[in-house]
Amino acid sequence: MSTDTVAAGFDLDRPWQLHPQVSVRPERFGALLYHFGTRRLSFLKSPALLTVVKTLGDAPSAREACAKAGVTETELLAYATALQTLASSQMIRPREDA
């Protein structure tokens, strides 16, 4: 895979979704994510990242979810890093239906 496809160790061209055990609470700064299975809490410090996370389940890829949220090509690596962190903490997971 090219570095364009896998940014920050995260496959942007794969379909992803919010984990079904995760609750999202929007806040002024972005959102709080709570995983009922792991009892972990994550903070999304950007409204745009919240938009990305909320649209992951409907987008054909994480890259498309980022594009729909208005993430520019220069910002993409930072968002891929944030998504990798969310994947590592089981807040998001690969979508198997695609």
C-alpha atoms as a PDB file:
ATOM      1  CA  MET A   1       0.000   0.000   0.000  1.00  0.00           C
ATOM      2  CA  SER A   2       1.189   3.495  -0.705  1.00  0.00           C
ATOM      3  CA  THR A   3       1.832   6.060   1.988  1.00  0.00           C
ATOM      4  CA  ASP A   4      -1.119   7.940   0.508  1.00  0.00           C
ATOM      5  CA  THR A   5      -3.430   5.026   1.295  1.00  0.00           C
ATOM      6  CA  VAL A   6      -2.018   4.239   4.721  1.00  0.00           C
ATOM      7  CA  ALA A   7      -1.389   7.479   6.597  1.00  0.00           C
ATOM      8  CA  ALA A   8      -0.125   7.377  10.168  1.00  0.00           C
ATOM      9  CA  GLY A   9      -0.642   3.600  10.168  1.00  0.00           C
ATOM     10  CA  PHE A  10      -4.341   4.029   9.387  1.00  0.00           C
ATOM     11  CA  ASP A  11      -5.918   2.721   6.180  1.00  0.00           C
ATOM     12  CA  LEU A  12      -7.913   5.700   4.910  1.00  0.00           C
ATOM     13  CA  ASP A  13      -9.332   3.746   1.996  1.00  0.00           C
ATOM     14  CA  ARG A  14     -10.968   1.087   4.127  1.00  0.00           C
ATOM     15  CA  PRO A  15     -14.579   1.413   5.347  1.00  0.00           C
ATOM     16  CA  TRP A  16     -14.836   2.126   9.093  1.00  0.00           C
ATOM     17  CA  GLN A  17     -17.629   2.566  11.609  1.00  0.00           C
ATOM     18  CA  LEU A  18     -18.212   3.706  15.140  1.00  0.00           C
ATOM     19  CA  HIS A  19     -18.068   0.711  17.477  1.00  0.00           C
ATOM     20  CA  PRO A  20     -21.650  -0.295  18.414  1.00  0.00           C
ATOM     21  CA  GLN A  21     -20.813  -0.044  22.131  1.00  0.00           C
ATOM     22  CA  VAL A  22     -19.712   3.591  21.818  1.00  0.00           C
ATOM     23  CA  SER A  23     -21.912   6.505  22.783  1.00  0.00           C
ATOM     24  CA  VAL A  24     -21.252   9.972  21.340  1.00  0.00           C
ATOM     25  CA  ARG A  25     -22.057  13.125  23.281  1.00  0.00           C
ATOM     26  CA  PRO A  26     -21.533  16.308  21.238  1.00  0.00           C
ATOM     27  CA  GLU A  27     -19.924  19.209  23.101  1.00  0.00           C
ATOM     28  CA  ARG A  28     -18.884  22.750  22.140  1.00  0.00           C
ATOM     29  CA  PHE A  29     -15.270  21.637  21.692  1.00  0.00           C
ATOM     30  CA  GLY A  30     -16.153  18.505  19.688  1.00  0.00           C
ATOM     31  CA  ALA A  31     -17.467  15.467  21.556  1.00  0.00           C
ATOM     32  CA  LEU A  32     -17.034  12.864  24.260  1.00  0.00           C
ATOM     33  CA  LEU A  33     -16.965   9.207  23.254  1.00  0.00           C
ATOM     34  CA  TYR A  34     -17.670   6.546  25.851  1.00  0.00           C
ATOM     35  CA  HIS A  35     -17.115   2.844  25.200  1.00  0.00           C
ATOM     36  CA  PHE A  36     -19.443   0.779  27.387  1.00  0.00           C
ATOM     37  CA  GLY A  37     -17.394  -2.392  26.882  1.00  0.00           C
ATOM     38  CA  THR A  38     -13.962  -1.048  27.767  1.00  0.00           C
ATOM     39  CA  ARG A  39     -15.256   1.813  29.946  1.00  0.00           C
ATOM     40  CA  ARG A  40     -12.912   4.184  28.137  1.00  0.00           C
ATOM     41  CA  LEU A  41     -13.603   7.842  27.517  1.00  0.00           C
ATOM     42  CA  SER A  42     -12.173   9.736  24.540  1.00  0.00           C
ATOM     43  CA  PHE A  43     -12.322  13.405  23.709  1.00  0.00           C
ATOM     44  CA  LEU A  44     -12.744  14.663  20.168  1.00  0.00           C
ATOM     45  CA  LYS A  45     -11.272  18.146  20.245  1.00  0.00           C
ATOM     46  CA  SER A  46     -12.625  19.192  16.876  1.00  0.00           C
ATOM     47  CA  PRO A  47     -16.139  19.534  15.484  1.00  0.00           C
ATOM     48  CA  ALA A  48     -14.766  18.419  12.104  1.00  0.00           C
ATOM     49  CA  LEU A  49     -13.400  15.202  13.648  1.00  0.00           C
ATOM     50  CA  LEU A  50     -16.827  14.609  15.178  1.00  0.00           C
ATOM     51  CA  THR A  51     -18.344  14.952  11.705  1.00  0.00           C
ATOM     52  CA  VAL A  52     -15.812  12.449  10.341  1.00  0.00           C
ATOM     53  CA  VAL A  53     -16.580   9.936  13.101  1.00  0.00           C
ATOM     54  CA  LYS A  54     -20.349  10.338  12.699  1.00  0.00           C
ATOM     55  CA  THR A  55     -20.200   9.795   8.918  1.00  0.00           C
ATOM     56  CA  LEU A  56     -17.756   6.844   8.918  1.00  0.00           C
ATOM     57  CA  GLY A  57     -20.565   4.274   8.895  1.00  0.00           C
ATOM     58  CA  ASP A  58     -22.166   5.701   5.746  1.00  0.00           C
ATOM     59  CA  ALA A  59     -19.038   6.646   3.808  1.00  0.00           C
ATOM     60  CA  PRO A  60     -17.347   4.147   1.471  1.00  0.00           C
ATOM     61  CA  SER A  61     -14.008   4.928   3.176  1.00  0.00           C
ATOM     62  CA  ALA A  62     -12.469   7.021   5.930  1.00  0.00           C
ATOM     63  CA  ARG A  63     -10.972   9.219   3.207  1.00  0.00           C
ATOM     64  CA  GLU A  64     -14.484   9.961   1.892  1.00  0.00           C
ATOM     65  CA  ALA A  65     -15.759  10.700   5.411  1.00  0.00           C
ATOM     66  CA  CYS A  66     -12.892  13.166   5.827  1.00  0.00           C
ATOM     67  CA  ALA A  67     -13.639  14.796   2.478  1.00  0.00           C
ATOM     68  CA  LYS A  68     -17.333  15.173   3.382  1.00  0.00           C
ATOM     69  CA  ALA A  69     -16.290  16.868   6.639  1.00  0.00           C
ATOM     70  CA  GLY A  70     -14.179  19.378   4.719  1.00  0.00           C
ATOM     71  CA  VAL A  71     -10.786  17.964   5.698  1.00  0.00           C
ATOM     72  CA  THR A  72      -8.147  19.219   3.262  1.00  0.00           C
ATOM     73  CA  GLU A  73      -5.341  17.123   1.807  1.00  0.00           C
ATOM     74  CA  THR A  74      -2.845  18.902   4.075  1.00  0.00           C
ATOM     75  CA  GLU A  75      -4.926  18.078   7.171  1.00  0.00           C
ATOM     76  CA  LEU A  76      -5.445  14.441   6.190  1.00  0.00           C
ATOM     77  CA  LEU A  77      -2.375  13.054   7.988  1.00  0.00           C
ATOM     78  CA  ALA A  78      -3.447  14.662  11.286  1.00  0.00           C
ATOM     79  CA  TYR A  79      -6.951  13.222  10.914  1.00  0.00           C
ATOM     80  CA  ALA A  80      -5.547   9.799  10.030  1.00  0.00           C
ATOM     81  CA  THR A  81      -3.473   9.958  13.213  1.00  0.00           C
ATOM     82  CA  ALA A  82      -6.581  10.821  15.254  1.00  0.00           C
ATOM     83  CA  LEU A  83      -8.552   8.008  13.603  1.00  0.00           C
ATOM     84  CA  GLN A  84      -5.700   5.565  14.292  1.00  0.00           C
ATOM     85  CA  THR A  85      -5.863   6.535  17.970  1.00  0.00           C
ATOM     86  CA  LEU A  86      -9.627   5.944  17.983  1.00  0.00           C
ATOM     87  CA  ALA A  87      -9.142   2.563  16.294  1.00  0.00           C
ATOM     88  CA  SER A  88      -6.457   1.578  18.822  1.00  0.00           C
ATOM     89  CA  SER A  89      -8.810   2.385  21.685  1.00  0.00           C
ATOM     90  CA  GLN A  90     -11.671   0.445  20.004  1.00  0.00           C
ATOM     91  CA  MET A  91     -13.846   3.540  19.537  1.00  0.00           C
ATOM     92  CA  ILE A  92     -14.031   2.825  15.817  1.00  0.00           C
ATOM     93  CA  ARG A  93     -13.575  -0.449  13.975  1.00  0.00           C
ATOM     94  CA  PRO A  94     -13.295  -1.682  10.391  1.00  0.00           C
ATOM     95  CA  ARG A  95     -16.617  -2.189   8.673  1.00  0.00           C
ATOM     96  CA  GLU A  96     -16.920  -5.715   7.352  1.00  0.00           C
ATOM     97  CA  ASP A  97     -19.963  -5.248   5.095  1.00  0.00           C
ATOM     98  CA  ALA A  98     -17.976  -3.604   2.310  1.00  0.00           C
END
